[in-house]
Every structure is written in structure tokens, then in C-alpha cells.
Coordinates of N, CA and C in Angstrom, one line a residue:
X17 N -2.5 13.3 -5.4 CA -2.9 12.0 -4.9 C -2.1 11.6 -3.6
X18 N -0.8 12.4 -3.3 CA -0.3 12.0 -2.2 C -0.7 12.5 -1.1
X19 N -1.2 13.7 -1.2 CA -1.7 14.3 0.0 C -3.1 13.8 0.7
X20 N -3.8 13.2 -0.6 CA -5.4 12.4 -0.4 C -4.8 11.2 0.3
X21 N -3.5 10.4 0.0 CA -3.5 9.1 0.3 C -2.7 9.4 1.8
X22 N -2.2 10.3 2.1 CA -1.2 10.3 3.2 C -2.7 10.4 4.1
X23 N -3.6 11.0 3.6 CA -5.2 11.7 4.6 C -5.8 10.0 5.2
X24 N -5.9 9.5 4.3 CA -6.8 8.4 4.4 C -5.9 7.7 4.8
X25 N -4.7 7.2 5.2 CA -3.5 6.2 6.0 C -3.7 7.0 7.4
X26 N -3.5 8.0 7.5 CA -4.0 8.9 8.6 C -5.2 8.6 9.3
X27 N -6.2 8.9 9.0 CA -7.1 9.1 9.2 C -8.0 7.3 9.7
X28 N -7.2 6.5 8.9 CA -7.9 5.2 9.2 C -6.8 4.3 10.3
X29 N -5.6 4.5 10.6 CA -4.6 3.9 10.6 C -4.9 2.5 11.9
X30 N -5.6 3.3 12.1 CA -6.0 2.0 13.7 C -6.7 1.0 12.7
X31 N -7.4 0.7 11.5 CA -8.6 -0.1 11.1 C -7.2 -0.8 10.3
X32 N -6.0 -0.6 10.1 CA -5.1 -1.2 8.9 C -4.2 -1.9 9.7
X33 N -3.8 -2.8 8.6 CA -2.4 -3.4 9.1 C -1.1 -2.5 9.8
X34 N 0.1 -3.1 10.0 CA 1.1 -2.3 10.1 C 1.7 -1.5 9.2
X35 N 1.3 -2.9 7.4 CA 2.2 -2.8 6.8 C 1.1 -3.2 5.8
X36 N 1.3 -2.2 4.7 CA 0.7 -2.7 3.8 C 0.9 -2.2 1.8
X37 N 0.5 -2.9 1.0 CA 0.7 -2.3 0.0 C -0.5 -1.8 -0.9
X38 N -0.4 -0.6 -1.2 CA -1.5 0.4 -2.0 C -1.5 0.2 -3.6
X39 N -2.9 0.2 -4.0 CA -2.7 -0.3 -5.4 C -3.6 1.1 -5.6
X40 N -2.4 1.9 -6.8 CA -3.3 3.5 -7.2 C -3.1 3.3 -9.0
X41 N -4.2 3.4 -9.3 CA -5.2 3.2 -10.6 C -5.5 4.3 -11.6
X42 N -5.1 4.6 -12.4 CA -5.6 5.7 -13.3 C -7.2 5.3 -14.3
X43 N -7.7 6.2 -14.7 CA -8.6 5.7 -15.4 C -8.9 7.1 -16.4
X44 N -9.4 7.4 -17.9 CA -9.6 8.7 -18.2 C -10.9 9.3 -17.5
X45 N -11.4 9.0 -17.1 CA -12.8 9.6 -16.4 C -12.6 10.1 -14.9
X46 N -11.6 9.3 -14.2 CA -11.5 9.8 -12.9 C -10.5 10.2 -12.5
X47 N -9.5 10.2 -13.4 CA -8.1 10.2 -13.1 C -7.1 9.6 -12.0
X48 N -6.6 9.8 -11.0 CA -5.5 8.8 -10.1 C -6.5 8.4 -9.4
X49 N -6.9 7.3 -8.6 CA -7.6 7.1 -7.3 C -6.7 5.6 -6.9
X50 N -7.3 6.0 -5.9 CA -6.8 4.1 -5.3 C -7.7 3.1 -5.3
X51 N -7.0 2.2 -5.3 CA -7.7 1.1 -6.2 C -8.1 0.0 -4.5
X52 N -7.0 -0.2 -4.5 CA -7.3 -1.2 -2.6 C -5.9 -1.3 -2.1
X53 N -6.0 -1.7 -1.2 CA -5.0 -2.4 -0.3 C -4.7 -3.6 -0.3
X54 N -3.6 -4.3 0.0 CA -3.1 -5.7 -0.1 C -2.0 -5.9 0.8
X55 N -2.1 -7.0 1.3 CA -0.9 -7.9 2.3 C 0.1 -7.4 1.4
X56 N 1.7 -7.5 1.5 CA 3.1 -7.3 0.9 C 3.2 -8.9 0.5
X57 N 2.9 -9.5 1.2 CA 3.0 -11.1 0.7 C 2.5 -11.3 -0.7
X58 N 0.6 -10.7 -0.6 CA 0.0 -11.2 -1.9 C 0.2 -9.8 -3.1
X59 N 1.0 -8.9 -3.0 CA 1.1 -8.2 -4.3 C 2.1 -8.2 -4.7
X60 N 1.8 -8.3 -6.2 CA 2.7 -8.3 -7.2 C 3.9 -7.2 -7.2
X61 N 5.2 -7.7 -6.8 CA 6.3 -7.4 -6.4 C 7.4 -7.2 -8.0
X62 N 6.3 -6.2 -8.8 CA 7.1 -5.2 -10.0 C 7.9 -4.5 -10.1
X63 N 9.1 -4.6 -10.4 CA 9.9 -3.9 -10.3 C 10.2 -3.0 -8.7
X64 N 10.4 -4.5 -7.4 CA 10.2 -3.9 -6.5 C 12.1 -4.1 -6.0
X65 N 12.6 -3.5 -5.4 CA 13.8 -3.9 -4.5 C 13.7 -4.9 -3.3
X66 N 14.4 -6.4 -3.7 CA 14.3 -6.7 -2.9 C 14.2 -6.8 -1.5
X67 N 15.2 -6.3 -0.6 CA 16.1 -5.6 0.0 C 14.8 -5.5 0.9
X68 N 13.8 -3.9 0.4 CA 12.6 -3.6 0.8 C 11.3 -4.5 1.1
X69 N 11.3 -5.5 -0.1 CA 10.2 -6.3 0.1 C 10.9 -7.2 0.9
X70 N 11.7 -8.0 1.7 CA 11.9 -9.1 2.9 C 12.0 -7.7 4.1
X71 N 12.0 -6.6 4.3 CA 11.7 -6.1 5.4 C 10.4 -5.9 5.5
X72 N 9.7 -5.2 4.4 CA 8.6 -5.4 4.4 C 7.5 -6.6 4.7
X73 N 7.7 -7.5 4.5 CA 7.0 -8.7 4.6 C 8.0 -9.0 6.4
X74 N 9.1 -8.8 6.7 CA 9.3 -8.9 8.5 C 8.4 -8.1 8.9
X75 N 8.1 -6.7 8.9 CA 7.4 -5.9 9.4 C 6.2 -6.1 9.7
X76 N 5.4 -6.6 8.3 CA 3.8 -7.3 8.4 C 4.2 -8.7 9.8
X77 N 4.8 -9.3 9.7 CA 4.9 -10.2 10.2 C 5.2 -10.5 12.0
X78 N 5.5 -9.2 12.4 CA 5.6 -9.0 14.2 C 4.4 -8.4 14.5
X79 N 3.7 -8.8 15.1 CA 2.5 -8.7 16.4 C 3.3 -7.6 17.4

């Protein structure tokens, strides 16, 4: 799944934000895929380090 996900951040990177967070979904029929993308602001910040998420959310936040 990382080598698919590093393709498609690659591959799209001009159409995305600077900064963003990836939501990856298991299912028994399909197994890993990705689910969508989301602002750092609007996802659910689980078991995240803070530290990470207020740079993260600076990062999104410079033009």
C-alpha cells in the first residue's frame, strides 16, 4: 500500500494541497485501499503527536 500511495501523491501532486491527511481503509473483499483525503484541521487527530499536528496544520496554512 505504500508504494501505490507514494505513486498516486506523486503522480497527482500539483492537483493537492501542500499538506494533507490520508485516510487508508481495510475491507475483507478489497483489502488496504485509500479511502480519501482531508484538511489536517478537519481529521480526526487519533492517537496523533501533538508536536506534529500544530506543524502540520502551520504547513497547510502558508501560501
Amino acid at each position: 500500500m505504500a508504494g501505490s500511495l507514494s505513486i498516486i501523491l506523486t503522480n497527482n501532486q500539483k492537483y493537492l494541497p501542500r499538506v494533507v491527511v490520508v485516510d487508508i481503509a481495510y475491507n475483507e473483499q478489497a483489502g488496504w485501499f485509500l479511502l480519501e483525503f482531508n484538511a489536517c484541521w478537519g481529521a480526526g487527530l487519533n492517537n496523533c503527536s501533538a508536536e506534529k499536528v500544530i506543524d502540520c496544520i502551520v504547513n497547510a496554512t502558508i501560501n
